Structure formats: structure tokens, C-alpha cells
Coordinates of C-alpha atoms in Angstrom, one line a residue:
M187 CA 0.0 0.0 0.0
K188 CA 1.2 3.5 -0.8
Y189 CA 2.0 6.2 1.7
L190 CA 2.6 3.9 4.7
D191 CA 5.7 5.7 5.8
E192 CA 4.1 9.1 5.4
A193 CA 1.1 7.8 7.4
K194 CA 3.3 6.8 10.3
Q195 CA 4.9 10.2 10.3
I196 CA 1.5 12.0 10.4
V197 CA 0.2 9.8 13.2
E198 CA 3.4 10.5 15.2
Y199 CA 3.2 14.2 14.7
V200 CA -0.5 14.5 15.7
G201 CA 0.5 13.0 19.1
G202 CA 0.4 9.3 18.3
E203 CA -2.4 6.8 17.9
A204 CA -3.6 7.2 21.5
N205 CA -4.2 10.9 21.0
I206 CA -6.6 10.4 18.1
N207 CA -10.3 10.2 18.9
S208 CA -11.5 10.0 15.3
L209 CA -10.4 10.8 11.7
V210 CA -12.4 11.7 8.6
H211 CA -11.4 13.3 5.4
C212 CA -12.9 15.6 2.7
A213 CA -11.6 16.4 -0.7
T214 CA -8.2 17.7 0.4
R215 CA -7.9 17.4 4.2
L216 CA -7.4 14.8 6.9
R217 CA -9.7 16.0 9.7
F218 CA -8.5 14.7 13.1
E219 CA -10.3 15.0 16.3
L220 CA -7.6 14.9 18.9
K221 CA -7.8 14.3 22.7
D222 CA -5.1 16.9 23.3
E223 CA -4.1 19.3 20.6
G224 CA -1.2 20.4 22.7
K225 CA 0.5 17.0 22.0
A226 CA 0.5 17.6 18.2
D227 CA 3.5 19.1 16.6
K228 CA 2.2 21.6 14.1
A229 CA 5.6 22.8 13.0
A230 CA 6.8 19.3 12.2
L231 CA 3.6 18.5 10.3
T232 CA 3.8 21.7 8.2
G233 CA 7.4 20.9 7.4
L234 CA 6.5 17.6 5.7
S235 CA 6.9 17.9 2.0
Y236 CA 3.5 16.3 1.3
V237 CA 1.6 18.5 3.7
L238 CA 0.3 21.8 2.3
Q239 CA -0.8 23.4 5.6
V240 CA -2.2 22.6 9.0
V241 CA -5.4 24.3 10.1
I242 CA -6.9 24.1 13.6
S243 CA -10.6 25.0 13.2
G244 CA -14.1 23.8 13.9
G245 CA -12.9 21.5 16.7
Q246 CA -10.7 19.6 14.2
Y247 CA -7.0 19.4 13.6
Q248 CA -7.0 19.6 9.8
V249 CA -3.9 18.4 7.8
V250 CA -4.2 19.7 4.3
I251 CA -2.9 17.1 1.8
G252 CA -4.5 17.8 -1.6
P253 CA -6.0 15.4 -4.1
A254 CA -4.2 12.3 -2.7
V255 CA -5.9 12.7 0.7
H256 CA -7.9 9.5 0.4
D257 CA -4.7 7.5 -0.2
Y258 CA -3.2 9.0 3.0
Y259 CA -6.4 8.4 4.9
T260 CA -6.5 4.7 3.9
A261 CA -2.8 4.4 4.8
I262 CA -3.3 5.9 8.2
L263 CA -6.2 3.6 9.0
S264 CA -3.9 0.7 8.1
V265 CA -1.2 1.7 10.5
A266 CA -3.2 3.0 13.4
K267 CA -6.3 1.9 15.3
I268 CA -8.5 4.9 15.4
G269 CA -11.8 5.2 17.2
G270 CA -13.8 6.3 14.2
A271 CA -17.0 6.1 16.2
G272 CA -16.2 9.4 18.0
N273 CA -15.9 10.4 21.6
S274 CA -17.6 8.9 24.6
A275 CA -20.0 11.1 26.4
D276 CA -17.5 11.9 29.1
E277 CA -14.8 12.8 26.6
E278 CA -17.3 15.0 24.7
V279 CA -18.0 17.0 27.9
K280 CA -14.3 17.5 28.5
K281 CA -13.6 18.4 24.9
Q282 CA -12.3 21.9 24.7
G283 CA -13.5 24.4 22.1
S284 CA -16.3 26.9 21.6
I285 CA -19.9 25.9 20.8
M286 CA -19.3 27.1 17.2
D287 CA -16.3 24.8 17.0
R288 CA -18.4 21.8 18.1
V289 CA -21.3 22.7 15.7
M290 CA -18.9 23.0 12.8
K291 CA -17.2 19.7 13.8
V292 CA -20.6 17.9 13.8
I293 CA -21.6 19.4 10.4
S294 CA -18.2 18.7 8.8
G295 CA -18.1 15.1 10.2
A296 CA -21.6 14.4 9.0
F297 CA -21.1 15.6 5.4
S298 CA -17.4 14.9 4.7
P299 CA -17.9 11.1 4.2
L300 CA -20.8 11.9 1.8
I301 CA -19.2 14.6 -0.3
P302 CA -17.9 12.2 -3.0
M303 CA -21.3 10.6 -3.4
L304 CA -23.1 13.9 -3.3
A305 CA -20.8 15.5 -5.9
G306 CA -20.9 12.4 -8.2
A307 CA -24.7 12.3 -8.0
G308 CA -24.9 16.0 -8.6
M309 CA -22.9 15.6 -11.8
V310 CA -25.3 12.9 -12.9
K311 CA -28.2 15.3 -12.4
A312 CA -26.3 18.0 -14.3
L313 CA -25.6 15.7 -17.2
L314 CA -29.3 14.7 -17.4
T315 CA -30.1 18.4 -17.6
V316 CA -27.8 18.7 -20.6
F317 CA -29.4 15.6 -22.2
T318 CA -32.9 17.0 -21.9
E319 CA -32.0 20.5 -23.0
F320 CA -30.4 19.2 -26.2
G321 CA -33.2 16.6 -26.9
V322 CA -31.0 13.6 -26.4
M323 CA -33.7 12.0 -24.2
G324 CA -37.0 13.0 -22.7
Y325 CA -38.3 13.1 -19.1
E326 CA -40.4 9.9 -19.7
D327 CA -37.7 7.8 -21.4
S328 CA -36.8 4.7 -19.4
T329 CA -33.1 5.5 -19.7
Y330 CA -33.7 9.0 -18.3
L331 CA -35.7 7.5 -15.4
I332 CA -33.0 5.0 -14.5
L333 CA -30.2 7.6 -14.6
S334 CA -32.4 10.0 -12.7
A335 CA -32.8 7.4 -9.9
A336 CA -29.0 7.2 -9.8
G337 CA -28.7 10.9 -9.5
N338 CA -31.6 11.5 -7.1
A339 CA -31.1 8.6 -4.6
V340 CA -28.5 10.1 -2.3
F341 CA -30.5 13.3 -2.0
Y342 CA -33.8 11.7 -1.5
F343 CA -32.5 9.3 1.1
L344 CA -30.2 11.8 2.7
P345 CA -31.8 11.4 6.2
I346 CA -30.7 7.8 6.1
F347 CA -27.1 8.6 5.2
L348 CA -26.9 11.4 7.7
G349 CA -28.4 9.2 10.3
I350 CA -25.4 6.8 9.9
T351 CA -22.7 9.5 9.8
L352 CA -24.1 11.4 12.7
A353 CA -24.6 8.3 14.9
K354 CA -20.9 7.4 14.3
Q355 CA -19.8 10.8 15.5
F356 CA -21.8 10.5 18.7
G357 CA -20.7 7.0 19.4
A358 CA -24.1 5.4 18.9
N359 CA -25.1 2.5 16.7
A360 CA -24.8 3.9 13.1
Y361 CA -27.4 1.6 11.6
V362 CA -30.1 2.4 14.2
G363 CA -29.4 6.1 13.3
G364 CA -29.8 5.2 9.6
G365 CA -33.0 3.3 10.5
I366 CA -34.5 6.4 12.2
G367 CA -34.0 8.3 8.9
A368 CA -35.4 5.4 6.9
A369 CA -38.6 5.4 8.9
L370 CA -39.3 8.9 7.8
L371 CA -39.2 7.8 4.2
E372 CA -41.0 4.4 4.6
P373 CA -44.2 4.1 2.5
N374 CA -46.5 3.6 5.4
F375 CA -45.4 7.0 6.8
T376 CA -45.2 8.9 3.5
G377 CA -48.7 7.6 2.7
L378 CA -50.0 9.8 5.6
L379 CA -48.8 13.0 3.9
E380 CA -52.2 13.6 2.3
A381 CA -54.2 12.2 5.2
E382 CA -56.2 14.3 7.7
N383 CA -56.4 14.1 11.5
V384 CA -53.2 12.0 11.8
N385 CA -52.3 11.1 15.4
F386 CA -50.0 8.9 17.4
L387 CA -51.7 7.6 20.6
G388 CA -54.1 10.5 20.4
I389 CA -51.3 13.1 20.0
G390 CA -51.7 15.1 16.8
V391 CA -49.0 14.6 14.1
T392 CA -48.3 16.9 11.2
P393 CA -46.9 14.6 8.4
I394 CA -44.0 16.2 6.6
D395 CA -42.1 15.1 3.5
Y396 CA -38.6 14.4 5.0
A397 CA -37.0 13.4 1.7
S398 CA -33.8 15.5 1.2
T399 CA -34.2 17.2 4.5
I400 CA -31.3 17.7 6.9
F401 CA -32.0 19.4 10.2
P402 CA -34.8 17.0 11.5
I403 CA -32.4 14.0 11.3
F404 CA -29.6 16.1 12.9
I405 CA -31.8 16.8 16.0
A406 CA -33.2 13.2 16.1
V407 CA -29.9 11.4 16.0
I408 CA -28.2 13.7 18.6
V409 CA -31.1 13.0 21.0
Y410 CA -31.0 9.3 20.0
S411 CA -27.2 9.0 20.9
Y412 CA -27.9 10.2 24.5
L413 CA -31.0 7.9 24.7
E414 CA -28.9 4.9 23.7
K415 CA -26.2 5.7 26.2
G416 CA -28.8 6.1 29.0
L417 CA -30.5 2.8 28.1
K418 CA -27.3 0.9 28.2
K419 CA -26.7 2.0 31.8
I420 CA -30.0 0.5 32.9
V421 CA -30.6 -2.5 30.6
K422 CA -28.8 -5.7 31.5
R423 CA -25.9 -6.5 29.1
E424 CA -27.5 -9.8 28.2
L425 CA -30.6 -8.0 26.8
Q426 CA -28.9 -5.0 25.2
L427 CA -28.5 -6.6 21.8
F428 CA -32.2 -6.4 20.9
L429 CA -33.8 -4.4 23.7
V430 CA -31.8 -1.1 23.4
P431 CA -32.3 -0.8 19.6
M432 CA -35.9 -1.8 19.9
L433 CA -36.7 0.9 22.5
C434 CA -34.6 3.5 20.7
I435 CA -36.6 3.0 17.4
M436 CA -40.0 2.8 19.2
L437 CA -39.3 6.0 21.0
M438 CA -37.3 8.1 18.5
V439 CA -39.4 7.6 15.4
P440 CA -42.6 8.9 17.1
F441 CA -40.8 11.7 18.9
T442 CA -39.2 12.7 15.5
V443 CA -42.5 12.9 13.6
I444 CA -44.3 14.6 16.5
L445 CA -41.6 17.0 17.8
F446 CA -38.1 17.0 16.3
G447 CA -39.2 16.8 12.6
P448 CA -41.5 19.8 12.6
F449 CA -39.0 21.8 14.8
G450 CA -36.1 20.9 12.6
T451 CA -38.0 21.7 9.4
T452 CA -39.0 25.1 10.8
L453 CA -35.4 25.8 11.9
A454 CA -34.1 24.8 8.5
N455 CA -36.6 27.2 6.8
K456 CA -35.6 30.0 9.1
V457 CA -31.9 29.6 8.5
S458 CA -32.5 29.6 4.7
D459 CA -34.9 32.6 5.1
V460 CA -32.1 34.6 6.8
V461 CA -29.7 33.9 4.0
M462 CA -32.3 34.8 1.4
L463 CA -33.2 37.9 3.4
L464 CA -29.7 39.1 3.1
F465 CA -29.9 38.8 -0.7
D466 CA -33.4 40.4 -0.7
F467 CA -31.9 43.4 1.1
N468 CA -29.2 43.9 -1.5
Q469 CA -28.1 41.2 -3.9
V470 CA -24.9 43.0 -4.9
I471 CA -23.7 43.7 -1.4
A472 CA -24.7 40.2 -0.2
G473 CA -22.9 38.6 -3.2
M474 CA -19.8 40.7 -2.7
L475 CA -19.6 40.0 1.1
L476 CA -20.2 36.3 0.8
G477 CA -17.9 36.0 -2.2
A478 CA -15.1 37.8 -0.5
A479 CA -15.5 35.9 2.8
Y480 CA -15.6 32.4 1.2
P481 CA -11.9 31.9 0.6
F482 CA -11.1 32.7 4.2
L483 CA -13.9 30.4 5.4
T484 CA -12.3 27.7 3.3
L485 CA -8.9 28.4 4.8
L486 CA -10.4 27.7 8.2
G487 CA -12.3 24.7 7.0
L488 CA -15.6 26.4 7.8
H489 CA -17.0 26.3 4.3
W490 CA -18.8 23.0 4.9
G491 CA -21.2 24.9 7.2
F492 CA -22.9 26.2 4.0
T493 CA -23.7 22.6 2.9
P494 CA -27.0 22.2 4.9
I495 CA -28.2 25.6 3.6
T496 CA -27.3 24.6 0.0
L497 CA -29.1 21.3 0.2
Q498 CA -32.1 22.9 1.8
N499 CA -32.2 25.6 -0.9
L500 CA -31.9 23.0 -3.7
N501 CA -34.8 21.1 -2.2
D502 CA -37.0 24.1 -1.5
F503 CA -36.2 26.3 -4.5
G504 CA -34.5 24.1 -7.1
G505 CA -31.4 26.3 -6.9
D506 CA -29.0 27.7 -4.4
I507 CA -27.8 31.3 -4.5
V508 CA -25.1 30.7 -1.9
E509 CA -23.1 28.4 -4.1
G510 CA -24.1 30.6 -7.0
V511 CA -22.0 33.3 -5.5
C512 CA -19.3 31.2 -3.8
V513 CA -18.4 29.6 -7.1
C514 CA -16.6 32.9 -7.9
A515 CA -14.1 32.3 -5.1
V516 CA -13.0 29.1 -6.9
F517 CA -12.3 30.9 -10.1
A518 CA -10.6 33.8 -8.4
E519 CA -8.2 31.4 -6.8
I520 CA -7.6 29.7 -10.2
G521 CA -6.9 33.2 -11.6
I522 CA -4.3 33.9 -8.9
A523 CA -2.6 30.6 -9.7
I524 CA -2.6 31.5 -13.5
G525 CA -1.2 34.9 -12.7
A526 CA 1.5 33.4 -10.5
Y527 CA 2.4 31.0 -13.3
I528 CA 2.6 33.8 -15.9
K529 CA 4.7 36.0 -13.6
A530 CA 7.1 33.2 -12.6
K531 CA 10.2 32.2 -14.6
K532 CA 10.7 28.7 -16.0
H533 CA 12.0 26.3 -13.4
S534 CA 11.2 28.7 -10.6
K535 CA 9.8 27.5 -7.3
I536 CA 6.3 29.1 -7.7
R537 CA 5.9 27.8 -11.3
D538 CA 6.4 24.3 -10.2
V539 CA 3.7 24.8 -7.6
A540 CA 1.3 26.8 -9.7
G541 CA 1.1 24.6 -12.7
P542 CA -0.3 21.4 -11.1
T543 CA -2.7 23.5 -8.8
I544 CA -4.2 25.2 -11.8
L545 CA -5.1 21.8 -13.3
T546 CA -6.5 20.6 -10.0
G547 CA -8.7 23.7 -9.7
I548 CA -10.0 23.6 -13.2
L549 CA -10.6 19.9 -13.5
A550 CA -11.6 19.0 -9.9
G551 CA -12.7 22.4 -8.4
V552 CA -10.4 21.7 -5.5
T553 CA -8.4 24.9 -4.7
E554 CA -6.9 24.2 -1.3
P555 CA -3.5 23.6 -2.9
I556 CA -3.7 27.1 -4.4
L557 CA -4.8 28.6 -1.1
Y558 CA -2.1 27.0 1.0
G559 CA 0.6 26.6 -1.7
I560 CA 0.4 30.1 -3.1
I561 CA -2.0 32.6 -1.5
M562 CA -1.2 32.0 2.1
N563 CA 2.6 32.5 1.5
Y564 CA 2.4 36.0 0.0
K565 CA 0.8 38.8 1.8
R566 CA -0.7 40.6 -1.1
M567 CA -2.4 37.4 -2.4
L568 CA -4.7 37.4 0.6
A569 CA -6.0 40.8 -0.4
I570 CA -6.3 39.8 -4.0
V571 CA -8.3 36.7 -3.4
G572 CA -10.8 38.7 -1.3
I573 CA -11.0 41.5 -3.9
A574 CA -11.4 39.1 -6.9
S575 CA -13.9 36.8 -5.1
G576 CA -15.9 39.9 -4.0
I577 CA -16.0 41.3 -7.6
G578 CA -17.3 38.0 -9.0
G579 CA -19.7 37.5 -6.1
A580 CA -21.2 41.0 -6.6
I581 CA -21.8 40.3 -10.3
N582 CA -23.4 36.9 -9.6
G583 CA -25.4 38.4 -6.8
A584 CA -26.7 41.1 -9.2
F585 CA -27.8 38.5 -11.7
H586 CA -29.2 36.3 -8.9
V587 CA -27.1 33.3 -10.1
T588 CA -28.0 30.0 -8.6
C589 CA -26.3 26.6 -8.6
D590 CA -28.9 24.1 -9.6
A591 CA -27.2 20.9 -8.6
Y592 CA -24.8 19.8 -5.8
V593 CA -21.5 19.8 -7.8
F594 CA -17.9 20.7 -7.4
H595 CA -17.3 24.0 -9.2
N596 CA -15.1 22.9 -12.1
I597 CA -14.9 22.8 -15.9
F598 CA -17.3 19.9 -16.0
S599 CA -20.1 21.6 -14.0
L600 CA -19.5 24.7 -16.3
A601 CA -19.9 22.5 -19.4
M602 CA -23.1 21.0 -18.1
R603 CA -24.6 24.4 -17.5
T604 CA -25.3 23.7 -13.9
Y605 CA -25.9 27.4 -13.2
S606 CA -28.6 29.9 -14.1
P607 CA -28.8 32.4 -15.6
F608 CA -25.8 31.0 -17.4
A609 CA -24.8 34.4 -18.9
G610 CA -24.6 36.0 -15.5
Y611 CA -22.6 33.0 -14.1
L612 CA -20.1 33.4 -17.0
A613 CA -19.8 37.1 -16.4
G614 CA -19.1 36.6 -12.6
I615 CA -16.5 33.8 -12.9
A616 CA -14.8 35.5 -15.8
A617 CA -14.5 38.7 -13.8
A618 CA -13.2 36.8 -10.7
L619 CA -10.6 34.8 -12.7
A620 CA -9.4 37.8 -14.8
S621 CA -9.1 40.2 -11.8
G622 CA -7.3 37.5 -9.8
A623 CA -4.8 36.9 -12.6
L624 CA -4.3 40.6 -13.5
L625 CA -3.9 41.8 -9.9
T626 CA -1.4 39.0 -9.3
V627 CA 0.7 39.8 -12.4
F628 CA 0.7 43.6 -11.9
W629 CA 0.6 44.0 -8.1
G630 CA 0.7 40.8 -6.2
I631 CA 4.5 40.2 -6.1
T632 CA 6.5 42.3 -3.7
P633 CA 10.3 42.6 -3.9
D634 CA 10.5 40.3 -0.8
D635 CA 8.6 37.6 -2.7
S636 CA 10.5 37.9 -6.0
A637 CA 13.0 35.2 -5.3
D638 CA 10.4 32.4 -5.5
F639 CA 9.4 33.7 -8.9
E640 CA 12.9 33.6 -10.4
A641 CA 14.7 30.6 -11.8
P642 CA 17.6 29.1 -9.9
G643 CA 20.6 31.3 -10.4
Q644 CA 18.5 34.4 -11.1
A645 CA 17.4 35.1 -7.5
G646 CA 19.1 38.3 -6.3
S647 CA 19.9 39.4 -9.9
N648 CA 17.9 42.6 -9.4
G649 CA 21.0 44.2 -7.9
Q650 CA 20.1 43.3 -4.3
Q651 CA 22.7 41.3 -2.3
P652 CA 21.6 38.0 -0.9
A653 CA 20.9 37.8 2.7
E654 CA 24.0 37.3 4.9
Q655 CA 24.7 33.6 5.4
T656 CA 25.1 32.4 8.9
G657 CA 26.4 29.1 10.5
N658 CA 29.7 27.3 10.4
V659 CA 29.0 25.4 7.2
K660 CA 27.8 28.4 5.2
Q661 CA 30.7 30.5 6.3
Q662 CA 33.1 28.1 4.5
K663 CA 31.8 29.1 1.1
A664 CA 34.4 31.0 -0.9
A665 CA 33.6 33.7 -3.3
G666 CA 32.5 32.2 -6.7
Q667 CA 33.1 28.7 -5.4
Q668 CA 31.5 25.8 -7.2
T669 CA 31.1 22.2 -6.2
D670 CA 31.2 19.6 -9.0
I671 CA 28.8 16.7 -8.5
Y672 CA 29.6 13.5 -10.3
A673 CA 27.2 10.8 -11.3
P674 CA 26.8 8.4 -8.3
L675 CA 25.1 5.8 -10.6
S676 CA 25.8 4.7 -14.2
G677 CA 22.8 4.9 -16.4
E678 CA 20.5 7.4 -18.1
A679 CA 20.3 10.9 -16.5
I680 CA 16.8 12.5 -16.9
A681 CA 15.4 15.9 -15.9
L682 CA 13.9 16.1 -12.5
Q683 CA 10.5 17.2 -13.8
D684 CA 10.3 14.0 -15.8
V685 CA 10.3 11.9 -12.6
E686 CA 6.9 10.2 -12.0
D687 CA 6.7 11.4 -8.4
E688 CA 5.0 14.7 -7.6
V689 CA 7.2 15.5 -4.6
F690 CA 10.5 14.9 -6.5
A691 CA 9.3 16.4 -9.8
S692 CA 8.1 19.6 -8.2
G693 CA 11.5 20.2 -6.6
V694 CA 10.0 20.3 -3.1
A695 CA 12.5 17.7 -1.9
G696 CA 15.5 19.4 -3.6
L697 CA 16.9 20.3 -7.0
G698 CA 19.1 18.2 -9.3
I699 CA 18.5 15.4 -11.7
A700 CA 17.5 11.7 -11.6
I701 CA 19.2 8.6 -13.0
R702 CA 17.7 5.5 -14.4
P703 CA 20.5 3.1 -13.3
S704 CA 22.1 0.3 -15.3
K705 CA 24.1 -1.1 -12.4
G706 CA 23.2 -1.7 -8.8
E707 CA 25.9 0.3 -7.2
V708 CA 26.1 3.8 -5.7
T709 CA 29.4 5.6 -5.5
A710 CA 30.2 8.9 -3.8
P711 CA 29.4 11.8 -6.1
C712 CA 32.0 14.0 -4.3
D713 CA 34.2 14.2 -1.3
G714 CA 32.3 14.6 1.9
V715 CA 30.8 13.2 5.1
V716 CA 28.0 10.6 5.2
S717 CA 25.3 12.7 7.0
L718 CA 22.4 10.3 6.7
V719 CA 21.8 6.6 6.1
F720 CA 18.1 5.7 6.1
A721 CA 17.1 2.7 8.2
S722 CA 15.4 1.3 5.1
K723 CA 18.8 1.6 3.3
H724 CA 17.1 3.0 0.2
A725 CA 18.7 6.5 0.5
I726 CA 21.9 8.1 1.7
G727 CA 22.9 11.7 2.4
I728 CA 26.3 13.3 2.0
T729 CA 27.4 16.8 3.1
T730 CA 30.4 18.5 1.4
A731 CA 33.0 20.7 3.1
G732 CA 31.3 23.6 1.3
G733 CA 28.0 22.8 2.9
V734 CA 26.3 21.2 -0.1
E735 CA 23.7 18.7 1.3
L736 CA 23.1 15.8 -1.2
L737 CA 20.5 13.1 -1.1
I738 CA 20.8 10.0 -3.3
H739 CA 17.4 8.2 -3.3
I740 CA 17.4 4.8 -4.9
G741 CA 14.1 4.2 -6.7
L742 CA 10.6 5.6 -6.0
N743 CA 8.6 4.4 -3.0
T744 CA 11.3 1.8 -2.3
V745 CA 11.1 2.7 1.4
M746 CA 8.3 0.1 1.3
L747 CA 10.8 -2.7 0.8
E748 CA 12.1 -1.9 4.4
G749 CA 15.7 -2.6 3.4
K750 CA 15.2 -5.7 1.4
G751 CA 17.5 -5.8 -1.6
F752 CA 19.8 -3.0 -0.2
E753 CA 23.3 -3.3 1.3
T754 CA 25.0 -0.2 2.8
L755 CA 28.8 -0.1 2.7
V756 CA 29.3 3.0 4.9
Q757 CA 27.9 4.4 8.2
E758 CA 26.7 7.9 9.2
G759 CA 29.8 10.0 10.0
S760 CA 32.0 8.2 7.6
Q761 CA 34.4 10.4 5.5
V762 CA 34.2 9.4 1.8
K763 CA 36.1 10.2 -1.3
K764 CA 34.6 10.7 -4.8
G765 CA 34.0 7.3 -6.5
Q766 CA 34.0 5.3 -3.2
P767 CA 31.2 2.6 -3.1
L768 CA 28.4 3.6 -0.7
L769 CA 25.6 1.3 -1.4
R770 CA 24.6 -1.8 -3.4
F771 CA 21.1 -2.7 -4.4
D772 CA 19.3 -5.6 -6.2
M773 CA 17.8 -4.1 -9.4
D774 CA 15.9 -7.3 -10.2
L775 CA 14.3 -7.5 -6.8
I776 CA 13.2 -3.9 -6.9
K777 CA 11.7 -4.3 -10.4
A778 CA 9.9 -7.6 -9.3
A779 CA 8.4 -5.7 -6.4
G780 CA 6.8 -3.3 -8.8
Y781 CA 8.9 -0.2 -7.9
S782 CA 10.6 2.3 -10.3
L783 CA 14.4 2.3 -10.3
V784 CA 14.5 6.0 -11.3
S785 CA 16.8 7.6 -8.6
P786 CA 16.8 11.3 -7.8
V787 CA 20.2 12.9 -7.0
L788 CA 19.3 16.1 -5.2
V789 CA 20.7 19.1 -3.5
T790 CA 18.3 19.4 -0.6
N791 CA 19.5 22.8 0.6
A792 CA 19.5 24.4 -2.9
D793 CA 18.1 27.7 -1.6
D794 CA 21.5 28.2 0.1
F795 CA 23.2 28.4 -3.3
Q796 CA 23.1 30.7 -6.3
D797 CA 22.5 28.1 -8.9
I798 CA 22.4 24.4 -9.8
R799 CA 23.8 24.1 -13.3
I800 CA 22.9 20.9 -15.1
Q801 CA 25.9 19.6 -17.1
K802 CA 24.7 16.4 -18.7
L803 CA 21.6 14.4 -19.4
G804 CA 21.4 11.1 -21.2
Q805 CA 23.9 8.3 -20.7
V806 CA 26.3 9.0 -17.8
S807 CA 29.0 7.1 -15.9
A808 CA 30.6 7.6 -12.5
E809 CA 33.4 9.6 -14.0
E810 CA 31.2 12.4 -15.4
I811 CA 29.9 15.6 -13.9
I812 CA 26.1 15.8 -13.9
Y813 CA 25.7 19.2 -12.3
Q814 CA 27.6 22.0 -10.6
V815 CA 26.5 23.8 -7.4
I816 CA 27.4 27.5 -7.7
H817 CA 27.9 29.2 -4.3
F818 CA 26.9 32.8 -3.6
D819 CA 29.7 35.4 -3.5
R820 CA 30.4 36.6 0.0

């Protein structure tokens, strides 16, 4: 399984397995609920190359990973026993955090597991809209009806799914929670919707259509979770298997249809009415404020709080003006990434970051990598994202743009015309994207930021002197000094960006090249000291007298072999000479295990030097220079 080593690191840095109450994930974030957030090491987590940012918000410790989040989530579950059911009642009472934090945690935890299904079903509904608009099929066609069932099911039966996810959060039986939701949709109950004088044991009941509703099941399951815990304290253990669920169902379903359902429905309508009232007051102002605020709510992980309102509006009105405005924030962020990419030089740090995040934003509608990889790191970008999102939001608010299906805001939902009026939608997102890009290009980069936008070797070429170097190693650098790095492997040298690993290809782990070896032996690429030998023997580090820190990483993901097929010939602290054998590895074993042999040879502290000049690609031997490390002048 991929990412096991990374998963162990994450678990360690959040305080260990014993410190984790529960874990869920959304499109880009691992959302931990920790027993003691003080035991987590935020700085260490943020320093991991595969972690974009760490956010503590909404009662959750959120580790932002990006599109590969599900793989990391699966890996973590495989290496740690995590109580996914949530806190006990005592732990919940002791849990620190404001009421708003707890509310947001409940909403996020309830919807996060359902987001992929909701988004996928929303795209099916959007696709059907396109088919009917262009006459591909009609509303009565059997094909349409079958696909419509696929798209509608998760929304219609939402009380069931929420019953399950909510019960898990509160430590109750998830399927009893789902059963309470199912009872509200059962034909015997829905058959009472048109009946008169409905009662339960003489108590009047107002039948309500609970399909696609949210708030009633929220209230019902929260009450149910405490009821179940109370019953388990008084019912003998031998009888709990059937008696506790039986009593919970018999009590909760009537209470829900008599009390919690009508109350929850009224509450949902009031919340939606407040949002709509803001737009009724002034659509432009409401759109501008909501659009400008949305990126910052996303940064804090609070944007999921809009999901209940969105689903309620889709159910009540067939369209949601909240997402109709907030879509502009997505395109404003994409615009900023495009502007950063245009402004940056080839091979610069920011271009390597911006390129992939643009694609992720356009194709998936996931913009956290842009927020954390670009916007959060440059002070003017925060102002730009608010301005650009607000401009787009004001336009969409003026046109009263609505999102008519639950979708991620990407190129596919655009192509399927999921928004109306479509012309107003296009005007809003175009303005947001263009203003984000233009402000970034012409105003967003300060002189302090410019180094990240220059190619290696160009930083500081604007006439400014590099910052003074400190530390014993750095003080050894002579004016104009260069360090020649020889090929540690015989084989084919390739450009780093051609490596099929995002971390290495992006330059996050260091700069240099990679070699596809033809022989299973690593030799010293220069004189120096062995500074690191991995326990898994798949990588080795060398530091030169001039302070160049090199990493030779044999293969991709070969840490998973746990040392099998590798033999180290030196130890940490050993003095080595250029050409001295350091490591041997079994090429056939690595290939048979399914791992790539492509081996990055990196300068891990490249920012401490003026330039990394590639000397040769293609076939190389251990006697050839592959690149030169150019030191700053004093």
C-alpha cells in the first residue's frame, strides 16, 4: 500500500495513535479530532513535503494534503487503530472548544464522508439536464428515469445517510441512526402525507415530507445518541443486543415525527430565510460580502457549514444562490494561480507549484492547494483573493445566479450548464478569474517575494545582495566557489520534472536530476561526510565541506521494501572520497516488487546556493559531472 511511511509520520506528529479520537477526510484534508491538541507538533507536520498546511478550526486538527488525501487516509487507518466512532459522552463533555467549534465539527463530520457521493450524484443530475435540453432524451424515457434514480437517490435518502454518519460521530449504533432516517421515508409514513387528522396515541401529528431534509435528522440522531447511552446503563448486558435498539426505534421515530421533525423543518426554513433575506436586502452587497469571505472560510475549513443551507435551498427552490455566489471564489483562486504561473520564470519554485494546482482547480474544483501553496505564502495574495472573489460575487449576486445541482465548481459543471442564468454566471466567474490573474501579475508580487518567482541562479539578480549567510557550514563558502557533483550511478540521467513522483518532480524535496540506473551500485558523487543513512537503506545523504547537502534516493517508494534488496557499505559520519562505493542494491528484486528504479540525486538545501547548473543528461558514468552547485559570493 502506498504512503505507509508518510502515514506513520503523520500519526506520530499528531501525538500518536492514543491521541486520536477520530479521523475523517474531505476532498483535500485529513480531519483529526484529537484528545489533546497540545500533543500535536504543528511545525513538524507543516514541514513535511506532502503537507500543504495545518489548520486548527471547527474543533478539528486539519492536515491539508491535496487530491491524494484518500490514499493517505487509507494508509493511516492501516497503521493506526483509530476510534472512528467518535468520543464517549465523558470525553465530549471534557472536549475543549467553543460551541461554534463543536457545531462545525458535527456538520463537517456528517457531510465529509458523503461529499464524493453527493458530488458524483450532482454531476449525474447536471448531465441529465444537458441531455434533456439538447433533446438527447425525454423526461419519460426509461433511460432517463434509470439515470435519474442514480442521481436522485443520495439526495432523496439523505436522512438515512446522515443518520449513519451522525450516529458514528456521537458513538451510537450507526445503523439504528440510519434506521430512524429510513422510517421517515417508509411508504406507510409517506402515505400519511395527504391524510387528515393524523395522530399517534391521540397526539396530533403533522406529516412532513422528509425526503432530502437535513435538520430534522440532525436533531433526532443527537437525541438518540444520548438515549442509547442512557438505556445501556439500565438495561442488562444480556438484553442490550435487541432491547436497546428496539426501545430507541420505538421512542425516537414517534418523537421525531411529533416534535423533532417539525421543529427541525421550521429551523431549516428560518436559516434559509435569513440567508435569502440578506440577498433580498441587496443582492450586490450580499454577493460581494459572501464571495469575499468564502476563501477565508475555506482556509479555516468552515465552508462546509454552508452545505446544509445549500441542500435545503436546492430542495425548496431548485437552486442555491449561496453556491451561485461562492463559485466565484474558486475561479478567483484559479486566476491567482494562473497569474503566478505567468509571472514566474521557468523552473522557478512558484511555477512548479502553480502549474499542477491550476489543473487541480480547473478539473476538480479543488483549490486548497492554491490557497495553501500560493495565496497563504504571499501577503498581497490574501488581499487579491478577497477582492477578486468579491467582484465576482457581486456580479453573480446582481444576476441572482443559482447553482442548480450539488456539484464541485469545475470545468465539467460549467460545461453541463449547472448554473442559471448562465450568462450571469459566466460574467461573474470571468471577472473573478481575470481580476485574480491581473492583480497577481501587476501588483501581487513584492520585492521580498520575487526570489520564489525567479529561476535558480536568477534570484538576487535585481541588484540586491543575498541575505547574509550564517552558520559554520555556510561561512566556509568561498567567493565564486563551485562544487562539482559526479554521477553516483551509471545509467540514463533525466530531468527532475520527468520523474513520475510529484514530490521529486516539483522540486519540493530538492533540486538536481534523476538517474535510471544500469548497475546496482552507488558511489560517492564528491568528497564529503555521510550525513544520513536511512534505516530502510534506500537513500543516503552526503554533506560536502562547502555545505552542499546531497541526497541519493534509490528508486521511487522503495522505502516500502524496508531494506530488502539493499546493502549499505558506509555508516553515518564516515568520511568518503569521490567514487567510493556507498551502497549496493538488487535491481531485479526492486523491479519484481513493482517499484521504479528512477533515482533522484538532489541538493536538498538548494536555496542556500546561487544556482544548480545541469551539465549532462542522457547516458552517464561515475566519472562524469552531472551538475555544478554555484555558491553565492560573499
